[in-house]
Every structure is written in structure tokens, then in C-alpha cells.
PDB file of C-alpha atoms in Angstrom:
ATOM      1  CA  MET A   1     -52.754   0.186 -18.621  1.00  0.00           C
ATOM      2  CA  ILE A   2     -51.155  -1.732 -15.562  1.00  0.00           C
ATOM      3  CA  PHE A   3     -54.209  -2.272 -13.124  1.00  0.00           C
ATOM      4  CA  LEU A   4     -54.339  -2.339  -9.211  1.00  0.00           C
ATOM      5  CA  GLU A   5     -57.664  -3.809  -7.903  1.00  0.00           C
ATOM      6  CA  ASN A   6     -59.291  -4.433  -4.605  1.00  0.00           C
ATOM      7  CA  GLU A   7     -62.893  -5.200  -2.954  1.00  0.00           C
ATOM      8  CA  HIS A   8     -63.451  -1.133  -3.195  1.00  0.00           C
ATOM      9  CA  LEU A   9     -61.191   0.225  -6.146  1.00  0.00           C
ATOM     10  CA  ILE A  10     -59.588  -0.025  -9.343  1.00  0.00           C
ATOM     11  CA  ALA A  11     -56.729   1.288 -10.404  1.00  0.00           C
ATOM     12  CA  GLY A  12     -54.785   1.939 -13.434  1.00  0.00           C
ATOM     13  CA  PHE A  13     -51.278   3.030 -14.393  1.00  0.00           C
ATOM     14  CA  ASN A  14     -49.361   3.877 -17.026  1.00  0.00           C
ATOM     15  CA  ALA A  15     -44.896   2.938 -17.512  1.00  0.00           C
ATOM     16  CA  LYS A  16     -44.928   5.564 -19.217  1.00  0.00           C
ATOM     17  CA  GLY A  17     -44.577   8.243 -16.557  1.00  0.00           C
ATOM     18  CA  ALA A  18     -45.710   5.737 -13.517  1.00  0.00           C
ATOM     19  CA  GLU A  19     -48.768   8.044 -14.490  1.00  0.00           C
ATOM     20  CA  LEU A  20     -51.758   6.774 -12.229  1.00  0.00           C
ATOM     21  CA  GLN A  21     -54.980   7.101 -15.135  1.00  0.00           C
ATOM     22  CA  LYS A  22     -57.762   5.593 -13.608  1.00  0.00           C
ATOM     23  CA  LEU A  23     -59.337   5.579 -10.530  1.00  0.00           C
ATOM     24  CA  GLN A  24     -62.723   3.722 -10.116  1.00  0.00           C
ATOM     25  CA  HIS A  25     -64.826   3.188  -6.931  1.00  0.00           C
ATOM     26  CA  LYS A  26     -66.469  -0.351  -7.533  1.00  0.00           C
ATOM     27  CA  ALA A  27     -69.464  -0.247  -5.736  1.00  0.00           C
ATOM     28  CA  THR A  28     -70.216   3.258  -8.185  1.00  0.00           C
ATOM     29  CA  GLY A  29     -68.965   2.851 -11.233  1.00  0.00           C
ATOM     30  CA  LEU A  30     -67.800   5.787 -11.117  1.00  0.00           C
ATOM     31  CA  ASP A  31     -64.161   6.694 -12.332  1.00  0.00           C
ATOM     32  CA  TYR A  32     -63.254   9.861 -10.129  1.00  0.00           C
ATOM     33  CA  LEU A  33     -59.991  11.295 -12.229  1.00  0.00           C
ATOM     34  CA  TRP A  34     -59.657  12.489 -15.245  1.00  0.00           C
ATOM     35  CA  LYS A  35     -59.534  11.765 -18.969  1.00  0.00           C
ATOM     36  CA  GLY A  36     -56.777  12.857 -20.540  1.00  0.00           C
ATOM     37  CA  ASP A  37     -58.409  14.824 -22.829  1.00  0.00           C
ATOM     38  CA  PRO A  38     -56.205  16.124 -24.992  1.00  0.00           C
ATOM     39  CA  ALA A  39     -57.953  19.269 -26.089  1.00  0.00           C
ATOM     40  CA  TYR A  40     -57.499  20.988 -22.688  1.00  0.00           C
ATOM     41  CA  TRP A  41     -54.494  18.647 -20.895  1.00  0.00           C
ATOM     42  CA  GLY A  42     -53.046  15.433 -21.961  1.00  0.00           C
ATOM     43  CA  LYS A  43     -51.989  14.192 -18.508  1.00  0.00           C
ATOM     44  CA  PHE A  44     -54.052  12.739 -15.394  1.00  0.00           C
ATOM     45  CA  SER A  45     -51.594  13.033 -12.829  1.00  0.00           C
ATOM     46  CA  PRO A  46     -47.670  13.663 -13.827  1.00  0.00           C
ATOM     47  CA  VAL A  47     -44.971  13.407 -11.500  1.00  0.00           C
ATOM     48  CA  LEU A  48     -43.010  16.605 -11.154  1.00  0.00           C
ATOM     49  CA  PHE A  49     -39.133  16.311 -10.818  1.00  0.00           C
ATOM     50  CA  PRO A  50     -36.228  17.123 -10.886  1.00  0.00           C
ATOM     51  CA  ILE A  51     -38.110  20.489 -10.140  1.00  0.00           C
ATOM     52  CA  VAL A  52     -41.810  21.414 -10.163  1.00  0.00           C
ATOM     53  CA  GLY A  53     -42.835  25.136 -11.753  1.00  0.00           C
ATOM     54  CA  GLY A  54     -41.199  26.317 -14.357  1.00  0.00           C
ATOM     55  CA  LEU A  55     -37.791  27.702 -14.193  1.00  0.00           C
ATOM     56  CA  LYS A  56     -36.658  31.422 -14.552  1.00  0.00           C
ATOM     57  CA  ASN A  57     -35.783  31.471 -18.929  1.00  0.00           C
ATOM     58  CA  ASP A  58     -36.003  27.456 -18.907  1.00  0.00           C
ATOM     59  CA  SER A  59     -32.508  27.307 -17.363  1.00  0.00           C
ATOM     60  CA  TYR A  60     -30.759  26.658 -14.116  1.00  0.00           C
ATOM     61  CA  ILE A  61     -27.025  26.886 -12.595  1.00  0.00           C
ATOM     62  CA  PHE A  62     -25.312  24.444 -11.636  1.00  0.00           C
ATOM     63  CA  GLU A  63     -21.697  24.559 -10.491  1.00  0.00           C
ATOM     64  CA  ASP A  64     -20.904  27.629 -12.480  1.00  0.00           C
ATOM     65  CA  LYS A  65     -22.644  25.641 -15.850  1.00  0.00           C
ATOM     66  CA  THR A  66     -26.248  26.593 -17.532  1.00  0.00           C
ATOM     67  CA  TYR A  67     -28.396  23.799 -18.040  1.00  0.00           C
ATOM     68  CA  SER A  68     -32.070  24.119 -19.581  1.00  0.00           C
ATOM     69  CA  LEU A  69     -35.231  22.123 -18.298  1.00  0.00           C
ATOM     70  CA  SER A  70     -38.850  22.423 -19.314  1.00  0.00           C
ATOM     71  CA  ARG A  71     -41.637  22.601 -16.890  1.00  0.00           C
ATOM     72  CA  HIS A  72     -42.388  20.290 -14.680  1.00  0.00           C
ATOM     73  CA  GLY A  73     -39.295  18.488 -15.322  1.00  0.00           C
ATOM     74  CA  PHE A  74     -38.038  14.824 -17.730  1.00  0.00           C
ATOM     75  CA  ALA A  75     -40.308  12.464 -15.640  1.00  0.00           C
ATOM     76  CA  ARG A  76     -43.087  12.421 -16.465  1.00  0.00           C
ATOM     77  CA  ASP A  77     -42.370  12.190 -20.380  1.00  0.00           C
ATOM     78  CA  LYS A  78     -39.549   8.778 -18.729  1.00  0.00           C
ATOM     79  CA  GLU A  79     -40.117   5.177 -19.539  1.00  0.00           C
ATOM     80  CA  PHE A  80     -40.126   3.899 -16.035  1.00  0.00           C
ATOM     81  CA  GLU A  81     -38.652   0.655 -14.967  1.00  0.00           C
ATOM     82  CA  VAL A  82     -42.385  -1.266 -12.837  1.00  0.00           C
ATOM     83  CA  SER A  83     -42.255  -4.179 -10.663  1.00  0.00           C
ATOM     84  CA  HIS A  84     -46.271  -5.674  -9.255  1.00  0.00           C
ATOM     85  CA  PRO A  85     -44.280  -7.023  -5.217  1.00  0.00           C
ATOM     86  CA  THR A  86     -47.939  -7.691  -4.282  1.00  0.00           C
ATOM     87  CA  ASP A  87     -52.092  -7.770  -5.436  1.00  0.00           C
ATOM     88  CA  ASN A  88     -52.556  -3.947  -4.677  1.00  0.00           C
ATOM     89  CA  GLU A  89     -48.686  -2.947  -4.979  1.00  0.00           C
ATOM     90  CA  LEU A  90     -47.127  -1.572  -8.220  1.00  0.00           C
ATOM     91  CA  ILE A  91     -43.771   0.013  -7.500  1.00  0.00           C
ATOM     92  CA  PHE A  92     -42.328   2.231 -10.679  1.00  0.00           C
ATOM     93  CA  THR A  93     -38.767   3.081 -10.815  1.00  0.00           C
ATOM     94  CA  LEU A  94     -36.485   5.714 -13.107  1.00  0.00           C
ATOM     95  CA  ARG A  95     -32.107   5.964 -12.634  1.00  0.00           C
ATOM     96  CA  ASP A  96     -30.119   8.293 -14.157  1.00  0.00           C
ATOM     97  CA  THR A  97     -28.905   8.154 -18.146  1.00  0.00           C
ATOM     98  CA  PRO A  98     -27.055   9.493 -20.081  1.00  0.00           C
ATOM     99  CA  GLU A  99     -29.285  11.905 -21.541  1.00  0.00           C
ATOM    100  CA  THR A 100     -30.278  12.736 -18.108  1.00  0.00           C
ATOM    101  CA  LEU A 101     -26.963  13.662 -16.825  1.00  0.00           C
ATOM    102  CA  ALA A 102     -26.920  15.365 -20.263  1.00  0.00           C
ATOM    103  CA  ILE A 103     -29.717  18.152 -18.595  1.00  0.00           C
ATOM    104  CA  TYR A 104     -29.908  17.451 -15.081  1.00  0.00           C
ATOM    105  CA  PRO A 105     -25.888  16.544 -13.425  1.00  0.00           C
ATOM    106  CA  PHE A 106     -26.726  14.414 -10.965  1.00  0.00           C
ATOM    107  CA  GLU A 107     -27.286  10.475 -10.289  1.00  0.00           C
ATOM    108  CA  PHE A 108     -30.577   9.546  -8.977  1.00  0.00           C
ATOM    109  CA  GLU A 109     -33.344   6.391  -8.577  1.00  0.00           C
ATOM    110  CA  LEU A 110     -36.986   7.812  -8.719  1.00  0.00           C
ATOM    111  CA  ILE A 111     -39.482   5.638  -6.852  1.00  0.00           C
ATOM    112  CA  LEU A 112     -43.559   5.509  -7.187  1.00  0.00           C
ATOM    113  CA  HIS A 113     -44.937   3.616  -4.847  1.00  0.00           C
ATOM    114  CA  TYR A 114     -49.104   2.712  -5.386  1.00  0.00           C
ATOM    115  CA  LYS A 115     -51.098   0.689  -3.032  1.00  0.00           C
ATOM    116  CA  LEU A 116     -55.249  -0.152  -2.468  1.00  0.00           C
ATOM    117  CA  GLU A 117     -56.227   0.043   1.200  1.00  0.00           C
ATOM    118  CA  GLY A 118     -59.506  -0.785   1.562  1.00  0.00           C
ATOM    119  CA  ALA A 119     -61.518   2.642  -0.709  1.00  0.00           C
ATOM    120  CA  GLU A 120     -58.379   4.716  -0.631  1.00  0.00           C
ATOM    121  CA  LEU A 121     -54.992   4.792  -3.089  1.00  0.00           C
ATOM    122  CA  THR A 122     -51.473   5.739  -1.248  1.00  0.00           C
ATOM    123  CA  CYS A 123     -49.418   7.525  -3.760  1.00  0.00           C
ATOM    124  CA  THR A 124     -45.530   7.201  -2.476  1.00  0.00           C
ATOM    125  CA  TYR A 125     -41.870   9.284  -3.564  1.00  0.00           C
ATOM    126  CA  VAL A 126     -38.786   8.051  -3.182  1.00  0.00           C
ATOM    127  CA  VAL A 127     -35.740   9.657  -4.210  1.00  0.00           C
ATOM    128  CA  ASN A 128     -32.349   7.552  -3.649  1.00  0.00           C
ATOM    129  CA  ASN A 129     -29.015   9.478  -4.259  1.00  0.00           C
ATOM    130  CA  PRO A 130     -26.345   6.633  -5.476  1.00  0.00           C
ATOM    131  CA  GLY A 131     -24.169   8.997  -5.916  1.00  0.00           C
ATOM    132  CA  LYS A 132     -20.714  11.182  -4.228  1.00  0.00           C
ATOM    133  CA  LYS A 133     -22.298  14.249  -4.337  1.00  0.00           C
ATOM    134  CA  GLU A 134     -26.018  16.334  -2.774  1.00  0.00           C
ATOM    135  CA  LEU A 135     -28.644  16.132  -5.036  1.00  0.00           C
ATOM    136  CA  LEU A 136     -30.545  18.462  -5.551  1.00  0.00           C
ATOM    137  CA  PHE A 137     -34.145  17.970  -6.671  1.00  0.00           C
ATOM    138  CA  SER A 138     -37.462  19.363  -6.390  1.00  0.00           C
ATOM    139  CA  LEU A 139     -41.035  16.725  -6.293  1.00  0.00           C
ATOM    140  CA  GLY A 140     -44.270  17.242  -6.417  1.00  0.00           C
ATOM    141  CA  GLY A 141     -47.940  15.326  -7.666  1.00  0.00           C
ATOM    142  CA  HIS A 142     -49.936  16.537 -10.201  1.00  0.00           C
ATOM    143  CA  PRO A 143     -53.794  14.661 -10.089  1.00  0.00           C
ATOM    144  CA  ALA A 144     -56.269  15.057 -11.669  1.00  0.00           C
ATOM    145  CA  PHE A 145     -59.930  14.780 -10.140  1.00  0.00           C
ATOM    146  CA  ALA A 146     -62.940  14.616 -12.421  1.00  0.00           C
ATOM    147  CA  VAL A 147     -64.861  17.520 -11.820  1.00  0.00           C
ATOM    148  CA  PRO A 148     -68.479  16.786 -12.198  1.00  0.00           C
ATOM    149  CA  PHE A 149     -67.475  12.982 -11.538  1.00  0.00           C
ATOM    150  CA  THR A 150     -71.236  11.951 -10.903  1.00  0.00           C
ATOM    151  CA  THR A 151     -73.882  13.170 -13.699  1.00  0.00           C
ATOM    152  CA  GLY A 152     -76.635  15.425 -13.741  1.00  0.00           C
ATOM    153  CA  THR A 153     -74.553  18.177 -11.490  1.00  0.00           C
ATOM    154  CA  SER A 154     -72.417  20.606 -12.802  1.00  0.00           C
ATOM    155  CA  TYR A 155     -68.692  22.248 -12.404  1.00  0.00           C
ATOM    156  CA  GLU A 156     -70.150  24.481  -9.791  1.00  0.00           C
ATOM    157  CA  ASP A 157     -71.807  22.323  -8.112  1.00  0.00           C
ATOM    158  CA  ASN A 158     -68.409  21.352  -6.497  1.00  0.00           C
ATOM    159  CA  TYR A 159     -66.354  22.353  -3.614  1.00  0.00           C
ATOM    160  CA  LEU A 160     -62.964  21.846  -1.715  1.00  0.00           C
ATOM    161  CA  LEU A 161     -63.550  21.681   1.730  1.00  0.00           C
ATOM    162  CA  PHE A 162     -60.426  22.913   3.511  1.00  0.00           C
ATOM    163  CA  ASP A 163     -59.737  20.919   7.098  1.00  0.00           C
ATOM    164  CA  ARG A 164     -57.300  23.695   8.998  1.00  0.00           C
ATOM    165  CA  ASP A 165     -57.724  26.822   6.685  1.00  0.00           C
ATOM    166  CA  ASP A 166     -60.808  29.793   7.297  1.00  0.00           C
ATOM    167  CA  ASP A 167     -59.170  31.712   3.785  1.00  0.00           C
ATOM    168  CA  LEU A 168     -57.231  30.950   2.111  1.00  0.00           C
ATOM    169  CA  TYR A 169     -53.665  33.660   0.743  1.00  0.00           C
ATOM    170  CA  PHE A 170     -52.049  32.471  -2.479  1.00  0.00           C
ATOM    171  CA  ASN A 171     -49.526  33.673  -5.029  1.00  0.00           C
ATOM    172  CA  LYS A 172     -49.718  34.019  -8.306  1.00  0.00           C
ATOM    173  CA  ILE A 173     -48.300  33.500 -11.277  1.00  0.00           C
ATOM    174  CA  ASP A 174     -46.782  35.863 -13.473  1.00  0.00           C
ATOM    175  CA  GLN A 175     -45.524  33.226 -17.322  1.00  0.00           C
ATOM    176  CA  ASN A 176     -45.308  30.001 -15.453  1.00  0.00           C
ATOM    177  CA  LEU A 177     -43.155  32.375 -12.343  1.00  0.00           C
ATOM    178  CA  ILE A 178     -44.422  33.396  -8.707  1.00  0.00           C
ATOM    179  CA  SER A 179     -45.557  36.402  -8.918  1.00  0.00           C
ATOM    180  CA  ASP A 180     -45.222  39.623  -6.152  1.00  0.00           C
ATOM    181  CA  GLU A 181     -48.546  39.598  -6.509  1.00  0.00           C
ATOM    182  CA  HIS A 182     -50.827  37.366  -3.531  1.00  0.00           C
ATOM    183  CA  GLY A 183     -54.606  37.521  -3.682  1.00  0.00           C
ATOM    184  CA  THR A 184     -57.054  35.684  -0.794  1.00  0.00           C
ATOM    185  CA  LEU A 185     -59.917  33.797  -0.835  1.00  0.00           C
ATOM    186  CA  SER A 186     -62.488  34.078   1.595  1.00  0.00           C
ATOM    187  CA  LEU A 187     -63.576  30.878   2.650  1.00  0.00           C
ATOM    188  CA  LYS A 188     -67.112  30.386   4.308  1.00  0.00           C
ATOM    189  CA  ASP A 189     -67.514  27.560   6.665  1.00  0.00           C
ATOM    190  CA  ARG A 190     -63.737  26.446   5.289  1.00  0.00           C
ATOM    191  CA  LYS A 191     -64.940  25.685   1.514  1.00  0.00           C
ATOM    192  CA  LEU A 192     -64.467  26.864  -1.608  1.00  0.00           C
ATOM    193  CA  HIS A 193     -67.101  26.199  -4.086  1.00  0.00           C
ATOM    194  CA  LEU A 194     -65.576  25.990  -8.048  1.00  0.00           C
ATOM    195  CA  ASN A 195     -65.577  27.755 -10.980  1.00  0.00           C
ATOM    196  CA  HIS A 196     -63.545  27.621 -13.830  1.00  0.00           C
ATOM    197  CA  ASP A 197     -62.413  31.384 -13.162  1.00  0.00           C
ATOM    198  CA  LEU A 198     -61.265  30.614 -10.323  1.00  0.00           C
ATOM    199  CA  PHE A 199     -57.827  29.352 -12.608  1.00  0.00           C
ATOM    200  CA  LYS A 200     -58.029  31.979 -15.818  1.00  0.00           C
ATOM    201  CA  ASP A 201     -55.227  32.983 -14.537  1.00  0.00           C
ATOM    202  CA  ASP A 202     -53.485  30.157 -13.776  1.00  0.00           C
ATOM    203  CA  ALA A 203     -53.227  27.905 -10.624  1.00  0.00           C
ATOM    204  CA  LEU A 204     -53.803  29.079  -7.468  1.00  0.00           C
ATOM    205  CA  VAL A 205     -49.821  29.002  -5.865  1.00  0.00           C
ATOM    206  CA  PHE A 206     -50.313  28.842  -1.718  1.00  0.00           C
ATOM    207  CA  LYS A 207     -46.976  28.512   0.930  1.00  0.00           C
ATOM    208  CA  SER A 208     -48.219  28.554   3.725  1.00  0.00           C
ATOM    209  CA  LEU A 209     -51.988  26.420   3.483  1.00  0.00           C
ATOM    210  CA  LYS A 210     -52.442  25.409   7.555  1.00  0.00           C
ATOM    211  CA  SER A 211     -55.167  22.431   6.413  1.00  0.00           C
ATOM    212  CA  GLU A 212     -53.581  18.895   5.801  1.00  0.00           C
ATOM    213  CA  LYS A 213     -56.816  17.085   4.214  1.00  0.00           C
ATOM    214  CA  ILE A 214     -58.971  18.544   1.124  1.00  0.00           C
ATOM    215  CA  LYS A 215     -62.222  17.026   0.653  1.00  0.00           C
ATOM    216  CA  LEU A 216     -63.553  17.560  -3.368  1.00  0.00           C
ATOM    217  CA  ALA A 217     -67.453  16.951  -3.058  1.00  0.00           C
ATOM    218  CA  ASN A 218     -70.660  17.884  -4.221  1.00  0.00           C
ATOM    219  CA  THR A 219     -73.789  19.719  -3.267  1.00  0.00           C
ATOM    220  CA  GLU A 220     -76.216  17.204  -4.640  1.00  0.00           C
ATOM    221  CA  ASN A 221     -75.109  14.044  -3.621  1.00  0.00           C
ATOM    222  CA  ASN A 222     -72.952  11.905  -1.050  1.00  0.00           C
ATOM    223  CA  HIS A 223     -70.014  11.049  -3.539  1.00  0.00           C
ATOM    224  CA  GLY A 224     -66.677  12.758  -2.897  1.00  0.00           C
ATOM    225  CA  LEU A 225     -63.395  11.598  -1.838  1.00  0.00           C
ATOM    226  CA  GLU A 226     -60.953  13.000   0.797  1.00  0.00           C
ATOM    227  CA  PHE A 227     -57.066  14.155  -0.582  1.00  0.00           C
ATOM    228  CA  GLN A 228     -54.218  13.923   2.216  1.00  0.00           C
ATOM    229  CA  PHE A 229     -50.997  15.578   2.467  1.00  0.00           C
ATOM    230  CA  SER A 230     -49.133  16.026   5.179  1.00  0.00           C
ATOM    231  CA  GLN A 231     -45.852  15.468   4.757  1.00  0.00           C
ATOM    232  CA  PHE A 232     -45.113  18.597   1.194  1.00  0.00           C
ATOM    233  CA  PRO A 233     -45.210  22.577   2.197  1.00  0.00           C
ATOM    234  CA  PHE A 234     -46.517  23.617  -0.528  1.00  0.00           C
ATOM    235  CA  PHE A 235     -49.765  23.452  -2.730  1.00  0.00           C
ATOM    236  CA  GLY A 236     -51.083  23.637  -6.318  1.00  0.00           C
ATOM    237  CA  ILE A 237     -54.749  23.861  -6.999  1.00  0.00           C
ATOM    238  CA  TRP A 238     -55.961  24.114 -10.987  1.00  0.00           C
ATOM    239  CA  ALA A 239     -58.066  23.473 -13.998  1.00  0.00           C
ATOM    240  CA  ALA A 240     -56.821  24.217 -17.543  1.00  0.00           C
ATOM    241  CA  PRO A 241     -59.676  26.900 -19.167  1.00  0.00           C
ATOM    242  CA  GLY A 242     -63.138  25.722 -18.874  1.00  0.00           C
ATOM    243  CA  ALA A 243     -61.540  21.664 -18.661  1.00  0.00           C
ATOM    244  CA  ASP A 244     -63.920  19.726 -16.243  1.00  0.00           C
ATOM    245  CA  PHE A 245     -61.558  18.796 -13.395  1.00  0.00           C
ATOM    246  CA  VAL A 246     -59.635  20.332 -11.037  1.00  0.00           C
ATOM    247  CA  CYS A 247     -55.692  19.314  -9.800  1.00  0.00           C
ATOM    248  CA  LEU A 248     -54.652  18.889  -6.209  1.00  0.00           C
ATOM    249  CA  GLU A 249     -51.362  19.056  -6.469  1.00  0.00           C
ATOM    250  CA  PRO A 250     -48.849  18.828  -3.022  1.00  0.00           C
ATOM    251  CA  TRP A 251     -45.579  19.949  -3.587  1.00  0.00           C
ATOM    252  CA  CYS A 252     -42.050  20.032  -2.152  1.00  0.00           C
ATOM    253  CA  GLY A 253     -40.634  22.530  -4.789  1.00  0.00           C
ATOM    254  CA  ILE A 254     -42.001  25.438  -6.234  1.00  0.00           C
ATOM    255  CA  ALA A 255     -41.319  27.297  -9.374  1.00  0.00           C
ATOM    256  CA  ASP A 256     -38.729  30.112  -9.304  1.00  0.00           C
ATOM    257  CA  GLY A 257     -39.502  33.442  -8.447  1.00  0.00           C
ATOM    258  CA  ILE A 258     -40.036  36.830 -11.103  1.00  0.00           C
ATOM    259  CA  HIS A 259     -35.996  37.871  -9.082  1.00  0.00           C
ATOM    260  CA  HIS A 260     -34.568  34.556  -8.924  1.00  0.00           C
ATOM    261  CA  ASN A 261     -30.759  34.195  -9.665  1.00  0.00           C
ATOM    262  CA  GLN A 262     -31.225  30.849 -11.228  1.00  0.00           C
ATOM    263  CA  GLN A 263     -28.716  29.279  -9.118  1.00  0.00           C
ATOM    264  CA  LEU A 264     -30.178  25.077  -8.367  1.00  0.00           C
ATOM    265  CA  LYS A 265     -28.707  25.802  -4.649  1.00  0.00           C
ATOM    266  CA  ASP A 266     -30.406  28.561  -3.640  1.00  0.00           C
ATOM    267  CA  LYS A 267     -34.012  27.428  -5.316  1.00  0.00           C
ATOM    268  CA  GLU A 268     -36.790  27.562  -3.080  1.00  0.00           C
ATOM    269  CA  GLY A 269     -38.250  24.884  -1.802  1.00  0.00           C
ATOM    270  CA  ILE A 270     -35.313  22.278  -2.919  1.00  0.00           C
ATOM    271  CA  GLN A 271     -35.012  19.226  -1.549  1.00  0.00           C
ATOM    272  CA  SER A 272     -31.469  18.235  -0.856  1.00  0.00           C
ATOM    273  CA  LEU A 273     -30.416  14.893   0.144  1.00  0.00           C
ATOM    274  CA  SER A 274     -26.890  13.282   0.861  1.00  0.00           C
ATOM    275  CA  PRO A 275     -25.055  10.350  -0.594  1.00  0.00           C
ATOM    276  CA  GLU A 276     -26.690   6.665   0.428  1.00  0.00           C
ATOM    277  CA  VAL A 277     -29.868   9.345   1.804  1.00  0.00           C
ATOM    278  CA  ARG A 278     -33.478   8.571   1.396  1.00  0.00           C
ATOM    279  CA  TRP A 279     -36.525  10.856   0.853  1.00  0.00           C
ATOM    280  CA  GLU A 280     -39.784   9.240   1.195  1.00  0.00           C
ATOM    281  CA  ARG A 281     -43.521  11.327   0.866  1.00  0.00           C
ATOM    282  CA  SER A 282     -46.572  10.113   0.015  1.00  0.00           C
ATOM    283  CA  TRP A 283     -49.936  11.286  -0.569  1.00  0.00           C
ATOM    284  CA  HIS A 284     -53.138   9.423  -0.242  1.00  0.00           C
ATOM    285  CA  VAL A 285     -56.901   9.634  -1.348  1.00  0.00           C
ATOM    286  CA  SER A 286     -59.892   8.355  -0.690  1.00  0.00           C
ATOM    287  CA  LEU A 287     -63.287   7.576  -2.452  1.00  0.00           C
ATOM    288  CA  PHE A 288     -67.115   7.794  -1.080  1.00  0.00           C
TER     289      PHE A 288
END
């Protein structure tokens, strides 16, 4: 594991997938990140690239050719190059290879830039297009936070506080695809109290979330975190069945709908990047 540390936080990372795997508040000793227990879900905070979610039939069509990609794409399983420009920054870089070009016919450079400032960690995604044609991609985060993160409290003691939403309107998932069914969660004081039944049918997927900040807190003490994600049009909230975590997932892209024609250029939320252009988005998490 590769570490960043300042006076407030210790963050640990793996070059495989450029994955955040530890986020500890030094004053309390609390690690706010899920432990990656493979009995439930063996990831911690994977990057989703070059797709977010599932593809219809696990495949897409580009320029009359069909390609296969598994759910959430391949970046989370690739070894990234690592650089450490300052004591409080890490940069991970992944580029196209003959292997990726066989399943995703685009030249790309994907960068994850992590930075500590005070009690806050910022994750910045950068995509560069070194090729000569439009680069089509989706990209998202999938950080899993421990629930509960303090002893003596339960999963149900924790809640999500939304800064702008009084009710949550979400899309349901059908076999990894976005279905035609919708749901509504009515909030009291903009709080969604957590319980494992929330995710019994997979993630809650939001296309019209008003909030740009979500606070994860509990009713028994003053420890928690605030998650900021203003640059992402889609959002997911998920936990594996019975697991003690919740994922807060900012997305630029979304799973295929059940009626999608599988054309990559028509995919909902697809990002189009011209040659030699830089694309950048960030999310932030602060601990308290």
C-alpha cells in the first residue's frame, strides 16, 4: 500500500486500480473506509472506466463492430503508474494498450490525482485524448464507507443527510440495467436512515439529484463525513446484502437502459472528448 499523511489524515492506496483502501482520521483513530471483505464485496473504492454500470448483453457497438466489456469496465483491475509529486499528493496514470484497444478501440490517458488538505481528501479524475478521433467514455467513483465506523453503534444508527433534496426519486435496476420502474423515498429533515433493505434490489440510481453534498453521520455521536460531488450528473448509493458499508457513487455515465440500442455513441451519459482535450472532475470527502 502507498500512503499519504498529513496532520489530520492517513490515506492508503493500491497501484492496482489506483484504489483508495484506507482513510483514517488521526485524532480519533477511526478508519472510515470499508475493509474490502471478499465474503461480501472485495473492493474498497474502484474507479469505473470506460463504462459505468452494466452494458446490455455485456456488449456495445461502435462503428458497426461489437465489443464486450464487463460491468464498470477494466480500469479497476489494471496496474497504474504511480508518481508522488508532493508529500500530500499521489498521481496514478493508466494508458491504452494493445489489450485494451482490442475491447475498447480508443487511445486514452486516465489519471487519478489524490490530494490531502486538512481533514479532506480530494479525488480528481483526468482523462486526456491523445488520439485523432473523438474519445467516448463514461467514468465514475465507487468509494465504500464503513457503516458503522464506530463501535457500539449499529448500521441503523447511521443516516445520510442531503443538502438540497426533500424526497429522493430513483431508477430501479433490472439485471444490471436501468429499468422503466421508478421509486420514491420521502425524507424527514432531508435524512435517509440506513438499513440493509434499502439495497435488496441493487443500487439506488439517481438521475435528478439536487444535492451536491451528502453527510454520513449517526445518531449516537458526532463522528462522520461529508461527501461533495458537484460535477457529476448521476449518482448511485449501494451496499452489498448484509454488508456493513455504504457506497456513495458520483458518476459521469450510467448503466444501459433495458431498451438501449447498444450503440456507444447513443449511450446515456456518454462523454465525448475531442483530440488533445483534457477532461476533469473531482469529488471531496472530509472527516469529522
